[in-house]
Short mmCIF file of C-alpha atoms in Angstrom, two decimals:
data_model
loop_
_atom_site.label_atom_id
_atom_site.label_comp_id
_atom_site.label_asym_id
_atom_site.label_seq_id
_atom_site.Cartn_x
_atom_site.Cartn_y
_atom_site.Cartn_z
CA UNK A 1 -0.20 0.12 0.13
CA UNK A 2 1.28 3.35 -0.98
CA UNK A 3 1.61 6.17 1.23
CA UNK A 4 1.10 9.86 0.59
CA UNK A 5 4.42 11.81 0.47
CA UNK A 6 5.04 14.43 3.20
CA UNK A 7 8.25 16.78 2.82
CA UNK A 8 8.22 16.79 6.63
CA UNK A 9 8.81 13.42 7.44
CA UNK A 10 11.95 12.13 8.37
CA UNK A 11 12.14 9.60 6.07
CA UNK A 12 15.13 7.31 6.55
CA UNK A 13 16.13 4.44 3.99
CA UNK A 14 19.14 1.75 4.47
CA UNK A 15 20.67 -1.61 4.00
CA UNK A 16 24.11 -3.07 4.80
CA UNK A 17 26.09 -0.42 3.07
CA UNK A 18 24.64 2.68 3.14
CA UNK A 19 21.82 4.72 5.43
CA UNK A 20 20.16 7.92 3.43
CA UNK A 21 18.63 10.62 5.94
CA UNK A 22 17.25 13.79 5.44
CA UNK A 23 19.93 16.59 4.71
CA UNK A 24 19.76 19.21 7.77
CA UNK A 25 21.72 22.69 8.16
CA UNK A 26 24.31 20.71 9.98
CA UNK A 27 25.42 18.39 7.26
CA UNK A 28 27.53 21.53 5.60
CA UNK A 29 29.79 20.58 7.85
CA UNK A 30 29.99 16.91 6.78
CA UNK A 31 30.41 17.78 3.72
CA UNK A 32 32.09 20.51 3.46
CA UNK A 33 35.21 19.18 2.15
CA UNK A 34 34.29 18.01 -0.95
CA UNK A 35 33.29 21.39 -1.71
CA UNK A 36 36.17 22.87 -0.63
CA UNK A 37 38.81 20.22 -2.35
CA UNK A 38 36.93 18.26 -5.18
CA UNK A 39 35.45 21.53 -7.24
CA UNK A 40 35.38 19.21 -10.21
CA UNK A 41 32.33 17.23 -8.77
CA UNK A 42 30.02 19.87 -9.97
CA UNK A 43 31.34 20.47 -13.78
CA UNK A 44 27.91 19.32 -15.02
CA UNK A 45 25.76 21.49 -11.94
CA UNK A 46 23.81 24.08 -13.14
CA UNK A 47 24.98 26.25 -9.99
CA UNK A 48 28.02 26.95 -8.25
CA UNK A 49 28.85 24.72 -5.68
CA UNK A 50 32.71 24.79 -5.06
CA UNK A 51 34.08 26.87 -2.46
CA UNK A 52 32.54 27.14 1.24
CA UNK A 53 30.02 30.25 0.44
CA UNK A 54 28.54 28.51 -2.66
CA UNK A 55 27.95 25.15 -0.99
CA UNK A 56 26.47 26.99 1.99
CA UNK A 57 24.03 28.35 -0.46
CA UNK A 58 23.66 25.30 -2.22
CA UNK A 59 22.45 23.30 1.43
CA UNK A 60 20.42 26.39 1.86
CA UNK A 61 18.84 26.23 -1.59
CA UNK A 62 18.11 22.38 -1.09
CA UNK A 63 16.53 23.11 2.53
CA UNK A 64 13.99 25.61 1.66
CA UNK A 65 12.98 23.88 -1.16
CA UNK A 66 12.45 20.72 0.97
CA UNK A 67 10.26 23.15 3.20
CA UNK A 68 8.05 24.49 0.45
CA UNK A 69 7.68 20.58 -0.72
CA UNK A 70 8.81 20.87 -4.01
CA UNK A 71 12.20 18.60 -3.13
CA UNK A 72 13.39 15.83 -0.63
CA UNK A 73 17.23 16.37 0.05
CA UNK A 74 19.59 13.23 1.43
CA UNK A 75 22.58 13.18 2.65
CA UNK A 76 24.39 9.83 2.14
CA UNK A 77 26.47 8.12 4.71
CA UNK A 78 28.97 4.76 3.61
CA UNK A 79 28.29 2.32 6.88
CA UNK A 80 31.45 0.46 4.98
CA UNK A 81 33.78 3.38 5.82
CA UNK A 82 31.79 5.83 8.39
CA UNK A 83 31.89 8.44 6.28
CA UNK A 84 29.67 11.39 4.63
CA UNK A 85 29.62 10.71 0.84
CA UNK A 86 27.51 12.74 -0.59
CA UNK A 87 23.93 13.87 -1.53
CA UNK A 88 21.22 13.05 -3.49
CA UNK A 89 17.13 14.32 -4.01
CA UNK A 90 13.64 13.58 -5.10
CA UNK A 91 12.57 17.01 -7.01
CA UNK A 92 9.73 18.11 -9.10
CA UNK A 93 7.16 16.03 -6.64
CA UNK A 94 3.84 15.17 -8.01
CA UNK A 95 1.72 13.80 -5.85
CA UNK A 96 -1.18 14.21 -7.69
CA UNK A 97 0.32 12.62 -10.96
CA UNK A 98 2.65 10.01 -8.84
CA UNK A 99 5.74 11.17 -10.68
CA UNK A 100 8.51 12.83 -8.89
CA UNK A 101 12.60 13.09 -10.24
CA UNK A 102 15.40 11.38 -8.89
CA UNK A 103 18.66 13.75 -9.03
CA UNK A 104 21.32 16.07 -7.79
CA UNK A 105 23.61 13.36 -6.87
CA UNK A 106 27.15 13.69 -6.19
CA UNK A 107 29.57 11.50 -4.28
CA UNK A 108 33.15 12.02 -3.46
CA UNK A 109 35.74 10.90 -5.34
CA UNK A 110 36.81 7.89 -2.89
CA UNK A 111 33.13 6.60 -3.13
CA UNK A 112 32.70 6.69 -7.07
CA UNK A 113 32.89 3.25 -8.43
CA UNK A 114 32.32 1.44 -4.95
CA UNK A 115 28.92 0.24 -5.64
CA UNK A 116 27.47 2.82 -3.22
CA UNK A 117 25.47 4.13 -6.39
CA UNK A 118 23.62 1.42 -6.98
CA UNK A 119 22.66 0.88 -3.34
CA UNK A 120 21.34 4.17 -3.08
CA UNK A 121 19.48 3.99 -6.53
CA UNK A 122 18.11 0.84 -5.61
CA UNK A 123 16.80 2.31 -1.90
CA UNK A 124 15.34 5.19 -3.28
CA UNK A 125 13.49 3.83 -6.50
CA UNK A 126 12.14 1.23 -4.07
CA UNK A 127 10.89 3.92 -1.73
CA UNK A 128 9.47 5.83 -4.60
CA UNK A 129 7.53 2.86 -6.35
CA UNK A 130 6.78 0.73 -3.22
CA UNK A 131 5.95 3.21 -0.49
CA UNK A 132 4.79 6.48 -2.11
CA UNK A 133 3.04 4.45 -4.96
CA UNK A 134 4.85 6.57 -7.48
CA UNK A 135 4.32 5.64 -11.27
CA UNK A 136 7.36 7.18 -13.32
CA UNK A 137 10.50 8.09 -12.12
CA UNK A 138 12.30 10.46 -14.38
CA UNK A 139 15.81 11.53 -14.48
CA UNK A 140 17.81 14.43 -16.24
CA UNK A 141 21.71 15.18 -16.83
CA UNK A 142 23.71 17.33 -18.55
CA UNK A 143 23.59 15.57 -22.55
CA UNK A 144 27.84 15.82 -21.97
CA UNK A 145 27.98 14.00 -19.04
CA UNK A 146 28.37 10.66 -20.48
CA UNK A 147 29.73 9.04 -17.17
CA UNK A 148 26.10 10.00 -15.41
CA UNK A 149 24.27 9.14 -18.74
CA UNK A 150 26.17 6.11 -18.49
CA UNK A 151 25.26 4.79 -14.95
CA UNK A 152 21.82 5.75 -15.35
CA UNK A 153 20.87 3.43 -18.25
CA UNK A 154 22.94 0.38 -16.44
CA UNK A 155 20.68 0.66 -13.60
CA UNK A 156 17.49 0.28 -16.12
CA UNK A 157 16.78 4.04 -17.14
CA UNK A 158 14.88 4.40 -20.47
CA UNK A 159 16.40 7.39 -22.70
CA UNK A 160 13.22 9.62 -23.92
CA UNK A 161 14.88 12.31 -25.74
CA UNK A 162 16.72 15.19 -25.25
CA UNK A 163 15.35 19.40 -23.76
CA UNK A 164 17.79 21.15 -26.60
CA UNK A 165 19.17 24.60 -24.64
CA UNK A 166 17.11 23.53 -21.27
CA UNK A 167 18.72 25.25 -18.77
CA UNK A 168 21.44 28.09 -18.43
CA UNK A 169 24.77 26.70 -17.01
CA UNK A 170 27.08 28.86 -14.39
CA UNK A 171 29.42 30.33 -17.85
CA UNK A 172 26.18 31.58 -19.47
CA UNK A 173 25.87 29.01 -21.78
CA UNK A 174 22.71 26.50 -22.16
CA UNK A 175 22.74 22.92 -21.31
CA UNK A 176 21.12 20.36 -23.28
CA UNK A 177 19.25 17.56 -21.04
CA UNK A 178 18.85 14.22 -21.82
CA UNK A 179 15.59 12.85 -20.22
CA UNK A 180 15.39 9.44 -19.08
CA UNK A 181 12.99 7.37 -16.76
CA UNK A 182 11.73 4.41 -15.46
CA UNK A 183 8.26 3.31 -14.72
CA UNK A 184 6.42 1.08 -12.34
CA UNK A 185 5.44 -1.60 -14.22
CA UNK A 186 9.43 -1.68 -15.57
CA UNK A 187 10.60 -1.77 -11.78
CA UNK A 188 8.22 -4.91 -11.11
CA UNK A 189 9.02 -6.38 -14.54
CA UNK A 190 12.49 -6.76 -14.27
CA UNK A 191 14.50 -3.43 -13.03
CA UNK A 192 14.48 -4.19 -9.49
CA UNK A 193 15.37 -8.03 -9.84
CA UNK A 194 18.09 -6.56 -12.52
CA UNK A 195 19.55 -3.93 -9.81
CA UNK A 196 19.50 -6.23 -7.23
CA UNK A 197 21.84 -8.20 -8.65
CA UNK A 198 24.56 -5.68 -9.19
CA UNK A 199 24.33 -5.13 -5.62
#
């Protein structure tokens, strides 16, 4: 049975490897090291994130979006290393249409390629489809971000098309955004099982 999405509920998702909990203002301190030392993590971001001031604004913006009910940001904690690894979120949440988007995902470099992302995506997709009763989960990325696109396709996302000159980038140019999705029936008929095998 699905439950209504509540932006004020403290949803906690976890398995043996990872814990996702609601992002808080205190997480600025937990994650700031990445903004200070790994600015390349936000190469494809539509806002400036690197650096302490930019990162504080990034966190504040995410929390304000949760307060308005539009987004739900999580902090990612790697249980295997005992370290905060990054962040991800639901956004463009449309309960009436039973759709949402999953994105704003980033991890420190030491956590990339470790399987952490697959664990996070499994927990988030399972929650979206099986708890919230969503019928569609959408993903978007900069169309030039080959690594991110390959990661999304590897978990079962279906490419739908490209939104040309879709969004402004910090450098003043425009971003082409690729759109991918997973439908509830695809989750039930094979994506869930395939992703479980990859964990």
